[in-house]
Amino acid sequence: MLLLIVDDEPDICEILRFNLELEGYDVLTAESAEEAQTLVNSHPVDLILLDVMMTPKSGFEWARELKDDKRTARIPIIFCTAKTMEDDLLTGFALGSDDYICKPFRISEVKARVRAVLRRTQSEEGAKADLSAGNTLAYEGLVLDLDRKECRVDGREVAFTKLEFELLALLLSKPGQVFSRERILHAVWPSDTLVLDRTVDVNITRIRKKIGIYGECLRNKFGYGYMFGR
């Protein structure tokens, strides 16, 4: 999971980055909303820890812009600030924030809230995927029947393993979105199975061979993960 910490106090950014990396997260930091926007434009961020009192653009202002943009509206936000007035709390939640941490905070509390928000948002995404199970996923002549668990390439049925089918369905469900290897492993492989990041690469190679001319649509974004798209 890739987290983005946005705070105009470098020491806070560094403390949070260090401790969250110990928890196994990938972490980016920014000291302004403008710098953070640049990172969001180029990285598949899974959660943002956002300070409110920043200049020239406040955390509230930037959060409103994120939620108004369909490309970033899905990213969960935890406000992290010294502002404790009830009106400020209500403003944060009205903007679509997922949680609110008041400074000074304990690192253990930050870790717990990050875990809780990620767990909740992942469950919501899983529920949405279940609701769409009656549909098919398709790109030109590549068709996945999610009910019958079948893949057809230009009308010809192609045999897939369960993992291969679910991996391709994940990428095809959101064309153009980059999925990190960690996110793919979490979504497709059983939680009690020990696998390496390289396992994703091996399965992607197999899928490419099976889907023929559409294999070029399974693109590796170096350093970030995989996506489906031209």
mmCIF file with all atom_site columns, C-alpha atoms in Angstrom:
data_model
loop_
_atom_site.group_PDB
_atom_site.id
_atom_site.type_symbol
_atom_site.label_atom_id
_atom_site.label_alt_id
_atom_site.label_comp_id
_atom_site.label_asym_id
_atom_site.label_entity_id
_atom_site.label_seq_id
_atom_site.pdbx_PDB_ins_code
_atom_site.Cartn_x
_atom_site.Cartn_y
_atom_site.Cartn_z
_atom_site.occupancy
_atom_site.B_iso_or_equiv
_atom_site.pdbx_formal_charge
_atom_site.auth_seq_id
_atom_site.auth_comp_id
_atom_site.auth_asym_id
_atom_site.auth_atom_id
_atom_site.pdbx_PDB_model_num
ATOM 1   C CA . MET A 1 1   ? 0.000   0.000   0.000   1.00 0.00 ? 1   MET A CA 1
ATOM 2   C CA . LEU A 1 2   ? 1.241   3.465   -0.903  1.00 0.00 ? 2   LEU A CA 1
ATOM 3   C CA . LEU A 1 3   ? 0.588   6.236   1.618   1.00 0.00 ? 3   LEU A CA 1
ATOM 4   C CA . LEU A 1 4   ? 1.055   9.979   1.089   1.00 0.00 ? 4   LEU A CA 1
ATOM 5   C CA . ILE A 1 5   ? 1.830   12.216  4.089   1.00 0.00 ? 5   ILE A CA 1
ATOM 6   C CA . VAL A 1 6   ? 1.179   15.922  3.524   1.00 0.00 ? 6   VAL A CA 1
ATOM 7   C CA . ASP A 1 7   ? 2.339   18.310  6.261   1.00 0.00 ? 7   ASP A CA 1
ATOM 8   C CA . ASP A 1 8   ? 4.279   21.581  6.154   1.00 0.00 ? 8   ASP A CA 1
ATOM 9   C CA . GLU A 1 9   ? 6.371   20.479  9.142   1.00 0.00 ? 9   GLU A CA 1
ATOM 10  C CA . PRO A 1 10  ? 9.257   18.338  7.813   1.00 0.00 ? 10  PRO A CA 1
ATOM 11  C CA . ASP A 1 11  ? 9.853   16.697  11.206  1.00 0.00 ? 11  ASP A CA 1
ATOM 12  C CA . ILE A 1 12  ? 6.277   15.382  11.329  1.00 0.00 ? 12  ILE A CA 1
ATOM 13  C CA . CYS A 1 13  ? 6.575   14.050  7.782   1.00 0.00 ? 13  CYS A CA 1
ATOM 14  C CA . GLU A 1 14  ? 9.766   12.221  8.668   1.00 0.00 ? 14  GLU A CA 1
ATOM 15  C CA . ILE A 1 15  ? 8.452   10.754  11.936  1.00 0.00 ? 15  ILE A CA 1
ATOM 16  C CA . LEU A 1 16  ? 5.305   9.450   10.266  1.00 0.00 ? 16  LEU A CA 1
ATOM 17  C CA . ARG A 1 17  ? 7.188   8.174   7.235   1.00 0.00 ? 17  ARG A CA 1
ATOM 18  C CA . PHE A 1 18  ? 9.691   6.251   9.372   1.00 0.00 ? 18  PHE A CA 1
ATOM 19  C CA . ASN A 1 19  ? 7.067   4.607   11.570  1.00 0.00 ? 19  ASN A CA 1
ATOM 20  C CA . LEU A 1 20  ? 4.653   3.742   8.770   1.00 0.00 ? 20  LEU A CA 1
ATOM 21  C CA . GLU A 1 21  ? 7.432   2.218   6.694   1.00 0.00 ? 21  GLU A CA 1
ATOM 22  C CA . LEU A 1 22  ? 8.195   -0.019  9.669   1.00 0.00 ? 22  LEU A CA 1
ATOM 23  C CA . GLU A 1 23  ? 4.599   -1.247  9.324   1.00 0.00 ? 23  GLU A CA 1
ATOM 24  C CA . GLY A 1 24  ? 5.361   -2.321  5.763   1.00 0.00 ? 24  GLY A CA 1
ATOM 25  C CA . TYR A 1 25  ? 3.788   0.585   3.857   1.00 0.00 ? 25  TYR A CA 1
ATOM 26  C CA . ASP A 1 26  ? 5.397   2.475   1.000   1.00 0.00 ? 26  ASP A CA 1
ATOM 27  C CA . VAL A 1 27  ? 5.371   6.161   1.950   1.00 0.00 ? 27  VAL A CA 1
ATOM 28  C CA . LEU A 1 28  ? 5.693   9.445   0.067   1.00 0.00 ? 28  LEU A CA 1
ATOM 29  C CA . THR A 1 29  ? 5.845   12.855  1.752   1.00 0.00 ? 29  THR A CA 1
ATOM 30  C CA . ALA A 1 30  ? 5.009   16.393  0.651   1.00 0.00 ? 30  ALA A CA 1
ATOM 31  C CA . GLU A 1 31  ? 5.180   19.732  2.476   1.00 0.00 ? 31  GLU A CA 1
ATOM 32  C CA . SER A 1 32  ? 2.439   21.503  0.513   1.00 0.00 ? 32  SER A CA 1
ATOM 33  C CA . ALA A 1 33  ? -0.772  20.711  -1.317  1.00 0.00 ? 33  ALA A CA 1
ATOM 34  C CA . GLU A 1 34  ? 0.846   21.731  -4.583  1.00 0.00 ? 34  GLU A CA 1
ATOM 35  C CA . GLU A 1 35  ? 3.731   19.286  -4.122  1.00 0.00 ? 35  GLU A CA 1
ATOM 36  C CA . ALA A 1 36  ? 1.273   16.586  -3.034  1.00 0.00 ? 36  ALA A CA 1
ATOM 37  C CA . GLN A 1 37  ? -0.854  17.075  -6.157  1.00 0.00 ? 37  GLN A CA 1
ATOM 38  C CA . THR A 1 38  ? 2.195   16.404  -8.325  1.00 0.00 ? 38  THR A CA 1
ATOM 39  C CA . LEU A 1 39  ? 2.798   13.127  -6.475  1.00 0.00 ? 39  LEU A CA 1
ATOM 40  C CA . VAL A 1 40  ? -0.842  12.053  -6.753  1.00 0.00 ? 40  VAL A CA 1
ATOM 41  C CA . ASN A 1 41  ? -0.737  12.725  -10.497 1.00 0.00 ? 41  ASN A CA 1
ATOM 42  C CA . SER A 1 42  ? 2.167   10.313  -10.942 1.00 0.00 ? 42  SER A CA 1
ATOM 43  C CA . HIS A 1 43  ? 1.679   7.662   -8.229  1.00 0.00 ? 43  HIS A CA 1
ATOM 44  C CA . PRO A 1 44  ? -1.173  5.225   -7.385  1.00 0.00 ? 44  PRO A CA 1
ATOM 45  C CA . VAL A 1 45  ? -1.751  6.542   -3.847  1.00 0.00 ? 45  VAL A CA 1
ATOM 46  C CA . ASP A 1 46  ? -3.929  4.342   -1.589  1.00 0.00 ? 46  ASP A CA 1
ATOM 47  C CA . LEU A 1 47  ? -4.394  6.752   1.351   1.00 0.00 ? 47  LEU A CA 1
ATOM 48  C CA . ILE A 1 48  ? -3.530  10.348  2.260   1.00 0.00 ? 48  ILE A CA 1
ATOM 49  C CA . LEU A 1 49  ? -2.635  11.659  5.727   1.00 0.00 ? 49  LEU A CA 1
ATOM 50  C CA . LEU A 1 50  ? -3.369  15.370  5.306   1.00 0.00 ? 50  LEU A CA 1
ATOM 51  C CA . ASP A 1 51  ? -2.610  18.363  7.514   1.00 0.00 ? 51  ASP A CA 1
ATOM 52  C CA . VAL A 1 52  ? -5.219  21.137  7.496   1.00 0.00 ? 52  VAL A CA 1
ATOM 53  C CA . MET A 1 53  ? -3.197  24.257  8.401   1.00 0.00 ? 53  MET A CA 1
ATOM 54  C CA . MET A 1 54  ? -0.990  24.728  5.333   1.00 0.00 ? 54  MET A CA 1
ATOM 55  C CA . THR A 1 55  ? -0.257  27.641  3.031   1.00 0.00 ? 55  THR A CA 1
ATOM 56  C CA . PRO A 1 56  ? -0.866  28.847  0.411   1.00 0.00 ? 56  PRO A CA 1
ATOM 57  C CA . LYS A 1 57  ? -3.511  26.131  -0.028  1.00 0.00 ? 57  LYS A CA 1
ATOM 58  C CA . SER A 1 58  ? -5.062  24.544  3.075   1.00 0.00 ? 58  SER A CA 1
ATOM 59  C CA . GLY A 1 59  ? -5.699  20.849  3.507   1.00 0.00 ? 59  GLY A CA 1
ATOM 60  C CA . PHE A 1 60  ? -9.445  21.469  3.329   1.00 0.00 ? 60  PHE A CA 1
ATOM 61  C CA . GLU A 1 61  ? -9.092  23.284  0.004   1.00 0.00 ? 61  GLU A CA 1
ATOM 62  C CA . TRP A 1 62  ? -6.978  20.534  -1.525  1.00 0.00 ? 62  TRP A CA 1
ATOM 63  C CA . ALA A 1 63  ? -9.260  17.783  -0.191  1.00 0.00 ? 63  ALA A CA 1
ATOM 64  C CA . ARG A 1 64  ? -12.209 19.493  -1.893  1.00 0.00 ? 64  ARG A CA 1
ATOM 65  C CA . GLU A 1 65  ? -10.311 19.470  -5.187  1.00 0.00 ? 65  GLU A CA 1
ATOM 66  C CA . LEU A 1 66  ? -9.446  15.780  -4.794  1.00 0.00 ? 66  LEU A CA 1
ATOM 67  C CA . LYS A 1 67  ? -13.046 14.793  -4.100  1.00 0.00 ? 67  LYS A CA 1
ATOM 68  C CA . ASP A 1 68  ? -14.309 16.864  -7.062  1.00 0.00 ? 68  ASP A CA 1
ATOM 69  C CA . ASP A 1 69  ? -11.971 15.017  -9.451  1.00 0.00 ? 69  ASP A CA 1
ATOM 70  C CA . LYS A 1 70  ? -13.255 11.566  -10.427 1.00 0.00 ? 70  LYS A CA 1
ATOM 71  C CA . ARG A 1 71  ? -9.667  10.376  -10.862 1.00 0.00 ? 71  ARG A CA 1
ATOM 72  C CA . THR A 1 72  ? -8.833  10.993  -7.189  1.00 0.00 ? 72  THR A CA 1
ATOM 73  C CA . ALA A 1 73  ? -12.220 10.984  -5.467  1.00 0.00 ? 73  ALA A CA 1
ATOM 74  C CA . ARG A 1 74  ? -11.781 7.367   -4.354  1.00 0.00 ? 74  ARG A CA 1
ATOM 75  C CA . ILE A 1 75  ? -8.577  8.035   -2.355  1.00 0.00 ? 75  ILE A CA 1
ATOM 76  C CA . PRO A 1 76  ? -9.331  7.886   1.401   1.00 0.00 ? 76  PRO A CA 1
ATOM 77  C CA . ILE A 1 77  ? -8.192  10.895  3.442   1.00 0.00 ? 77  ILE A CA 1
ATOM 78  C CA . ILE A 1 78  ? -7.300  11.122  7.132   1.00 0.00 ? 78  ILE A CA 1
ATOM 79  C CA . PHE A 1 79  ? -6.994  14.707  8.342   1.00 0.00 ? 79  PHE A CA 1
ATOM 80  C CA . CYS A 1 80  ? -4.163  15.155  10.813  1.00 0.00 ? 80  CYS A CA 1
ATOM 81  C CA . THR A 1 81  ? -4.223  18.563  12.497  1.00 0.00 ? 81  THR A CA 1
ATOM 82  C CA . ALA A 1 82  ? -4.107  20.669  15.650  1.00 0.00 ? 82  ALA A CA 1
ATOM 83  C CA . LYS A 1 83  ? -7.546  22.120  14.837  1.00 0.00 ? 83  LYS A CA 1
ATOM 84  C CA . THR A 1 84  ? -10.056 20.614  17.284  1.00 0.00 ? 84  THR A CA 1
ATOM 85  C CA . MET A 1 85  ? -13.109 22.851  16.964  1.00 0.00 ? 85  MET A CA 1
ATOM 86  C CA . GLU A 1 86  ? -16.339 20.975  16.258  1.00 0.00 ? 86  GLU A CA 1
ATOM 87  C CA . ASP A 1 87  ? -16.957 23.038  13.121  1.00 0.00 ? 87  ASP A CA 1
ATOM 88  C CA . ASP A 1 88  ? -13.571 21.992  11.762  1.00 0.00 ? 88  ASP A CA 1
ATOM 89  C CA . LEU A 1 89  ? -14.336 18.333  12.411  1.00 0.00 ? 89  LEU A CA 1
ATOM 90  C CA . LEU A 1 90  ? -17.663 18.671  10.627  1.00 0.00 ? 90  LEU A CA 1
ATOM 91  C CA . THR A 1 91  ? -16.000 20.449  7.706   1.00 0.00 ? 91  THR A CA 1
ATOM 92  C CA . GLY A 1 92  ? -13.525 17.614  7.342   1.00 0.00 ? 92  GLY A CA 1
ATOM 93  C CA . PHE A 1 93  ? -16.185 14.920  7.271   1.00 0.00 ? 93  PHE A CA 1
ATOM 94  C CA . ALA A 1 94  ? -18.394 16.983  4.957   1.00 0.00 ? 94  ALA A CA 1
ATOM 95  C CA . LEU A 1 95  ? -15.512 17.058  2.480   1.00 0.00 ? 95  LEU A CA 1
ATOM 96  C CA . GLY A 1 96  ? -15.486 13.268  2.473   1.00 0.00 ? 96  GLY A CA 1
ATOM 97  C CA . SER A 1 97  ? -12.629 12.543  4.873   1.00 0.00 ? 97  SER A CA 1
ATOM 98  C CA . ASP A 1 98  ? -12.482 9.036   6.300   1.00 0.00 ? 98  ASP A CA 1
ATOM 99  C CA . ASP A 1 99  ? -11.056 9.921   9.709   1.00 0.00 ? 99  ASP A CA 1
ATOM 100 C CA . TYR A 1 100 ? -9.632  12.787  11.758  1.00 0.00 ? 100 TYR A CA 1
ATOM 101 C CA . ILE A 1 101 ? -6.588  12.738  14.079  1.00 0.00 ? 101 ILE A CA 1
ATOM 102 C CA . CYS A 1 102 ? -5.849  15.676  16.374  1.00 0.00 ? 102 CYS A CA 1
ATOM 103 C CA . LYS A 1 103 ? -2.311  16.778  17.199  1.00 0.00 ? 103 LYS A CA 1
ATOM 104 C CA . PRO A 1 104 ? -0.410  15.976  19.278  1.00 0.00 ? 104 PRO A CA 1
ATOM 105 C CA . PHE A 1 105 ? -0.996  12.361  18.352  1.00 0.00 ? 105 PHE A CA 1
ATOM 106 C CA . ARG A 1 106 ? 0.447   9.023   19.345  1.00 0.00 ? 106 ARG A CA 1
ATOM 107 C CA . ILE A 1 107 ? 2.102   6.996   16.607  1.00 0.00 ? 107 ILE A CA 1
ATOM 108 C CA . SER A 1 108 ? 0.173   3.922   17.742  1.00 0.00 ? 108 SER A CA 1
ATOM 109 C CA . GLU A 1 109 ? -3.084  5.797   17.160  1.00 0.00 ? 109 GLU A CA 1
ATOM 110 C CA . VAL A 1 110 ? -2.019  6.861   13.658  1.00 0.00 ? 110 VAL A CA 1
ATOM 111 C CA . LYS A 1 111 ? -1.097  3.282   12.761  1.00 0.00 ? 111 LYS A CA 1
ATOM 112 C CA . ALA A 1 112 ? -4.403  1.949   14.078  1.00 0.00 ? 112 ALA A CA 1
ATOM 113 C CA . ARG A 1 113 ? -6.472  4.513   12.171  1.00 0.00 ? 113 ARG A CA 1
ATOM 114 C CA . VAL A 1 114 ? -4.558  3.919   8.941   1.00 0.00 ? 114 VAL A CA 1
ATOM 115 C CA . ARG A 1 115 ? -5.150  0.171   9.239   1.00 0.00 ? 115 ARG A CA 1
ATOM 116 C CA . ALA A 1 116 ? -8.846  0.695   9.992   1.00 0.00 ? 116 ALA A CA 1
ATOM 117 C CA . VAL A 1 117 ? -9.457  3.049   7.059   1.00 0.00 ? 117 VAL A CA 1
ATOM 118 C CA . LEU A 1 118 ? -7.601  0.828   4.589   1.00 0.00 ? 118 LEU A CA 1
ATOM 119 C CA . ARG A 1 119 ? -9.481  -2.233  5.827   1.00 0.00 ? 119 ARG A CA 1
ATOM 120 C CA . ARG A 1 120 ? -12.818 -0.453  5.468   1.00 0.00 ? 120 ARG A CA 1
ATOM 121 C CA . THR A 1 121 ? -12.153 0.958   1.994   1.00 0.00 ? 121 THR A CA 1
ATOM 122 C CA . GLN A 1 122 ? -10.865 -2.394  0.724   1.00 0.00 ? 122 GLN A CA 1
ATOM 123 C CA . SER A 1 123 ? -14.004 -4.103  2.014   1.00 0.00 ? 123 SER A CA 1
ATOM 124 C CA . GLU A 1 124 ? -16.154 -1.525  0.213   1.00 0.00 ? 124 GLU A CA 1
ATOM 125 C CA . GLU A 1 125 ? -14.282 -2.114  -3.040  1.00 0.00 ? 125 GLU A CA 1
ATOM 126 C CA . GLY A 1 126 ? -14.749 -5.859  -2.634  1.00 0.00 ? 126 GLY A CA 1
ATOM 127 C CA . ALA A 1 127 ? -18.480 -5.401  -2.097  1.00 0.00 ? 127 ALA A CA 1
ATOM 128 C CA . LYS A 1 128 ? -18.745 -3.310  -5.260  1.00 0.00 ? 128 LYS A CA 1
ATOM 129 C CA . ALA A 1 129 ? -16.923 -6.035  -7.189  1.00 0.00 ? 129 ALA A CA 1
ATOM 130 C CA . ASP A 1 130 ? -19.399 -8.644  -5.899  1.00 0.00 ? 130 ASP A CA 1
ATOM 131 C CA . LEU A 1 131 ? -22.342 -6.530  -7.077  1.00 0.00 ? 131 LEU A CA 1
ATOM 132 C CA . SER A 1 132 ? -20.945 -6.479  -10.595 1.00 0.00 ? 132 SER A CA 1
ATOM 133 C CA . ALA A 1 133 ? -20.542 -10.263 -10.754 1.00 0.00 ? 133 ALA A CA 1
ATOM 134 C CA . GLY A 1 134 ? -23.514 -10.614 -13.080 1.00 0.00 ? 134 GLY A CA 1
ATOM 135 C CA . ASN A 1 135 ? -21.723 -8.683  -15.814 1.00 0.00 ? 135 ASN A CA 1
ATOM 136 C CA . THR A 1 136 ? -18.962 -9.389  -18.261 1.00 0.00 ? 136 THR A CA 1
ATOM 137 C CA . LEU A 1 137 ? -15.699 -7.517  -18.642 1.00 0.00 ? 137 LEU A CA 1
ATOM 138 C CA . ALA A 1 138 ? -14.590 -6.909  -22.190 1.00 0.00 ? 138 ALA A CA 1
ATOM 139 C CA . TYR A 1 139 ? -12.045 -5.133  -24.331 1.00 0.00 ? 139 TYR A CA 1
ATOM 140 C CA . GLU A 1 140 ? -12.636 -5.534  -28.047 1.00 0.00 ? 140 GLU A CA 1
ATOM 141 C CA . GLY A 1 141 ? -12.476 -9.332  -28.629 1.00 0.00 ? 141 GLY A CA 1
ATOM 142 C CA . LEU A 1 142 ? -11.258 -10.143 -25.114 1.00 0.00 ? 142 LEU A CA 1
ATOM 143 C CA . VAL A 1 143 ? -14.259 -11.108 -22.959 1.00 0.00 ? 143 VAL A CA 1
ATOM 144 C CA . LEU A 1 144 ? -14.417 -12.365 -19.364 1.00 0.00 ? 144 LEU A CA 1
ATOM 145 C CA . ASP A 1 145 ? -17.705 -13.938 -18.262 1.00 0.00 ? 145 ASP A CA 1
ATOM 146 C CA . LEU A 1 146 ? -17.673 -13.360 -14.494 1.00 0.00 ? 146 LEU A CA 1
ATOM 147 C CA . ASP A 1 147 ? -20.615 -15.702 -13.870 1.00 0.00 ? 147 ASP A CA 1
ATOM 148 C CA . ARG A 1 148 ? -19.275 -18.665 -15.824 1.00 0.00 ? 148 ARG A CA 1
ATOM 149 C CA . LYS A 1 149 ? -15.622 -17.860 -15.052 1.00 0.00 ? 149 LYS A CA 1
ATOM 150 C CA . GLU A 1 150 ? -14.745 -18.136 -18.735 1.00 0.00 ? 150 GLU A CA 1
ATOM 151 C CA . CYS A 1 151 ? -12.375 -16.186 -20.939 1.00 0.00 ? 151 CYS A CA 1
ATOM 152 C CA . ARG A 1 152 ? -12.868 -15.824 -24.698 1.00 0.00 ? 152 ARG A CA 1
ATOM 153 C CA . VAL A 1 153 ? -10.383 -14.354 -27.139 1.00 0.00 ? 153 VAL A CA 1
ATOM 154 C CA . ASP A 1 154 ? -12.014 -13.400 -30.431 1.00 0.00 ? 154 ASP A CA 1
ATOM 155 C CA . GLY A 1 155 ? -14.738 -15.972 -29.780 1.00 0.00 ? 155 GLY A CA 1
ATOM 156 C CA . ARG A 1 156 ? -12.375 -18.780 -28.783 1.00 0.00 ? 156 ARG A CA 1
ATOM 157 C CA . GLU A 1 157 ? -12.506 -20.040 -25.195 1.00 0.00 ? 157 GLU A CA 1
ATOM 158 C CA . VAL A 1 158 ? -9.132  -20.001 -23.435 1.00 0.00 ? 158 VAL A CA 1
ATOM 159 C CA . ALA A 1 159 ? -8.390  -22.105 -20.361 1.00 0.00 ? 159 ALA A CA 1
ATOM 160 C CA . PHE A 1 160 ? -7.345  -20.103 -17.300 1.00 0.00 ? 160 PHE A CA 1
ATOM 161 C CA . THR A 1 161 ? -6.396  -21.079 -13.777 1.00 0.00 ? 161 THR A CA 1
ATOM 162 C CA . LYS A 1 162 ? -8.458  -19.475 -11.010 1.00 0.00 ? 162 LYS A CA 1
ATOM 163 C CA . LEU A 1 163 ? -5.621  -17.096 -10.105 1.00 0.00 ? 163 LEU A CA 1
ATOM 164 C CA . GLU A 1 164 ? -4.998  -16.114 -13.720 1.00 0.00 ? 164 GLU A CA 1
ATOM 165 C CA . PHE A 1 165 ? -8.688  -15.398 -14.284 1.00 0.00 ? 165 PHE A CA 1
ATOM 166 C CA . GLU A 1 166 ? -9.015  -13.273 -11.141 1.00 0.00 ? 166 GLU A CA 1
ATOM 167 C CA . LEU A 1 167 ? -5.805  -11.381 -11.872 1.00 0.00 ? 167 LEU A CA 1
ATOM 168 C CA . LEU A 1 168 ? -6.924  -10.485 -15.397 1.00 0.00 ? 168 LEU A CA 1
ATOM 169 C CA . ALA A 1 169 ? -10.414 -9.587  -14.133 1.00 0.00 ? 169 ALA A CA 1
ATOM 170 C CA . LEU A 1 170 ? -8.902  -7.237  -11.545 1.00 0.00 ? 170 LEU A CA 1
ATOM 171 C CA . LEU A 1 171 ? -6.851  -5.326  -14.119 1.00 0.00 ? 171 LEU A CA 1
ATOM 172 C CA . LEU A 1 172 ? -9.600  -5.345  -16.758 1.00 0.00 ? 172 LEU A CA 1
ATOM 173 C CA . SER A 1 173 ? -12.146 -4.025  -14.242 1.00 0.00 ? 173 SER A CA 1
ATOM 174 C CA . LYS A 1 174 ? -10.318 -0.677  -14.077 1.00 0.00 ? 174 LYS A CA 1
ATOM 175 C CA . PRO A 1 175 ? -8.562  0.031   -17.391 1.00 0.00 ? 175 PRO A CA 1
ATOM 176 C CA . GLY A 1 176 ? -5.808  2.606   -17.067 1.00 0.00 ? 176 GLY A CA 1
ATOM 177 C CA . GLN A 1 177 ? -5.410  2.198   -13.295 1.00 0.00 ? 177 GLN A CA 1
ATOM 178 C CA . VAL A 1 178 ? -2.043  0.962   -12.044 1.00 0.00 ? 178 VAL A CA 1
ATOM 179 C CA . PHE A 1 179 ? -2.136  -1.791  -9.413  1.00 0.00 ? 179 PHE A CA 1
ATOM 180 C CA . SER A 1 180 ? 0.945   -2.365  -7.280  1.00 0.00 ? 180 SER A CA 1
ATOM 181 C CA . ARG A 1 181 ? 2.188   -5.949  -6.934  1.00 0.00 ? 181 ARG A CA 1
ATOM 182 C CA . GLU A 1 182 ? 1.320   -5.799  -3.242  1.00 0.00 ? 182 GLU A CA 1
ATOM 183 C CA . ARG A 1 183 ? -2.240  -4.753  -4.013  1.00 0.00 ? 183 ARG A CA 1
ATOM 184 C CA . ILE A 1 184 ? -2.605  -7.519  -6.624  1.00 0.00 ? 184 ILE A CA 1
ATOM 185 C CA . LEU A 1 185 ? -1.319  -10.141 -4.189  1.00 0.00 ? 185 LEU A CA 1
ATOM 186 C CA . HIS A 1 186 ? -3.726  -8.933  -1.505  1.00 0.00 ? 186 HIS A CA 1
ATOM 187 C CA . ALA A 1 187 ? -6.711  -8.944  -3.882  1.00 0.00 ? 187 ALA A CA 1
ATOM 188 C CA . VAL A 1 188 ? -6.098  -12.215 -5.732  1.00 0.00 ? 188 VAL A CA 1
ATOM 189 C CA . TRP A 1 189 ? -4.059  -14.618 -3.608  1.00 0.00 ? 189 TRP A CA 1
ATOM 190 C CA . PRO A 1 190 ? -5.430  -16.274 -0.428  1.00 0.00 ? 190 PRO A CA 1
ATOM 191 C CA . SER A 1 191 ? -4.330  -14.423 2.716   1.00 0.00 ? 191 SER A CA 1
ATOM 192 C CA . ASP A 1 192 ? -2.793  -17.572 4.229   1.00 0.00 ? 192 ASP A CA 1
ATOM 193 C CA . THR A 1 193 ? -0.570  -18.226 1.201   1.00 0.00 ? 193 THR A CA 1
ATOM 194 C CA . LEU A 1 194 ? 3.072   -17.136 1.240   1.00 0.00 ? 194 LEU A CA 1
ATOM 195 C CA . VAL A 1 195 ? 3.960   -15.678 -2.166  1.00 0.00 ? 195 VAL A CA 1
ATOM 196 C CA . LEU A 1 196 ? 6.594   -13.346 -3.557  1.00 0.00 ? 196 LEU A CA 1
ATOM 197 C CA . ASP A 1 197 ? 6.158   -10.254 -5.733  1.00 0.00 ? 197 ASP A CA 1
ATOM 198 C CA . ARG A 1 198 ? 7.793   -12.230 -8.541  1.00 0.00 ? 198 ARG A CA 1
ATOM 199 C CA . THR A 1 199 ? 4.747   -14.527 -8.518  1.00 0.00 ? 199 THR A CA 1
ATOM 200 C CA . VAL A 1 200 ? 2.684   -11.708 -10.034 1.00 0.00 ? 200 VAL A CA 1
ATOM 201 C CA . ASP A 1 201 ? 5.207   -11.257 -12.866 1.00 0.00 ? 201 ASP A CA 1
ATOM 202 C CA . VAL A 1 202 ? 5.131   -14.978 -13.692 1.00 0.00 ? 202 VAL A CA 1
ATOM 203 C CA . ASN A 1 203 ? 1.343   -15.046 -13.894 1.00 0.00 ? 203 ASN A CA 1
ATOM 204 C CA . ILE A 1 204 ? 1.221   -11.880 -16.004 1.00 0.00 ? 204 ILE A CA 1
ATOM 205 C CA . THR A 1 205 ? 3.605   -13.543 -18.487 1.00 0.00 ? 205 THR A CA 1
ATOM 206 C CA . ARG A 1 206 ? 1.353   -16.590 -18.711 1.00 0.00 ? 206 ARG A CA 1
ATOM 207 C CA . ILE A 1 207 ? -1.763  -14.472 -19.233 1.00 0.00 ? 207 ILE A CA 1
ATOM 208 C CA . ARG A 1 208 ? -0.094  -12.462 -22.002 1.00 0.00 ? 208 ARG A CA 1
ATOM 209 C CA . LYS A 1 209 ? 0.652   -15.640 -23.922 1.00 0.00 ? 209 LYS A CA 1
ATOM 210 C CA . LYS A 1 210 ? -2.908  -16.918 -23.517 1.00 0.00 ? 210 LYS A CA 1
ATOM 211 C CA . ILE A 1 211 ? -4.706  -13.775 -24.702 1.00 0.00 ? 211 ILE A CA 1
ATOM 212 C CA . GLY A 1 212 ? -2.624  -13.318 -27.847 1.00 0.00 ? 212 GLY A CA 1
ATOM 213 C CA . ILE A 1 213 ? -2.745  -9.876  -29.436 1.00 0.00 ? 213 ILE A CA 1
ATOM 214 C CA . TYR A 1 214 ? -4.348  -8.432  -26.304 1.00 0.00 ? 214 TYR A CA 1
ATOM 215 C CA . GLY A 1 215 ? -1.302  -9.381  -24.263 1.00 0.00 ? 215 GLY A CA 1
ATOM 216 C CA . GLU A 1 216 ? 0.328   -6.058  -25.105 1.00 0.00 ? 216 GLU A CA 1
ATOM 217 C CA . CYS A 1 217 ? -2.440  -4.360  -23.112 1.00 0.00 ? 217 CYS A CA 1
ATOM 218 C CA . LEU A 1 218 ? -1.023  -5.836  -19.878 1.00 0.00 ? 218 LEU A CA 1
ATOM 219 C CA . ARG A 1 219 ? 1.517   -3.109  -19.250 1.00 0.00 ? 219 ARG A CA 1
ATOM 220 C CA . ASN A 1 220 ? 4.210   -2.934  -16.611 1.00 0.00 ? 220 ASN A CA 1
ATOM 221 C CA . LYS A 1 221 ? 4.630   0.574   -15.173 1.00 0.00 ? 221 LYS A CA 1
ATOM 222 C CA . PHE A 1 222 ? 8.190   0.255   -13.943 1.00 0.00 ? 222 PHE A CA 1
ATOM 223 C CA . GLY A 1 223 ? 8.471   0.773   -10.210 1.00 0.00 ? 223 GLY A CA 1
ATOM 224 C CA . TYR A 1 224 ? 4.702   0.901   -9.680  1.00 0.00 ? 224 TYR A CA 1
ATOM 225 C CA . GLY A 1 225 ? 3.004   -2.268  -10.915 1.00 0.00 ? 225 GLY A CA 1
ATOM 226 C CA . TYR A 1 226 ? 0.650   -3.354  -13.698 1.00 0.00 ? 226 TYR A CA 1
ATOM 227 C CA . MET A 1 227 ? -2.277  -1.894  -15.615 1.00 0.00 ? 227 MET A CA 1
ATOM 228 C CA . PHE A 1 228 ? -4.551  -2.864  -18.503 1.00 0.00 ? 228 PHE A CA 1
ATOM 229 C CA . GLY A 1 229 ? -4.600  -0.421  -21.400 1.00 0.00 ? 229 GLY A CA 1
ATOM 230 C CA . ARG A 1 230 ? -2.940  0.753   -24.590 1.00 0.00 ? 230 ARG A CA 1
#
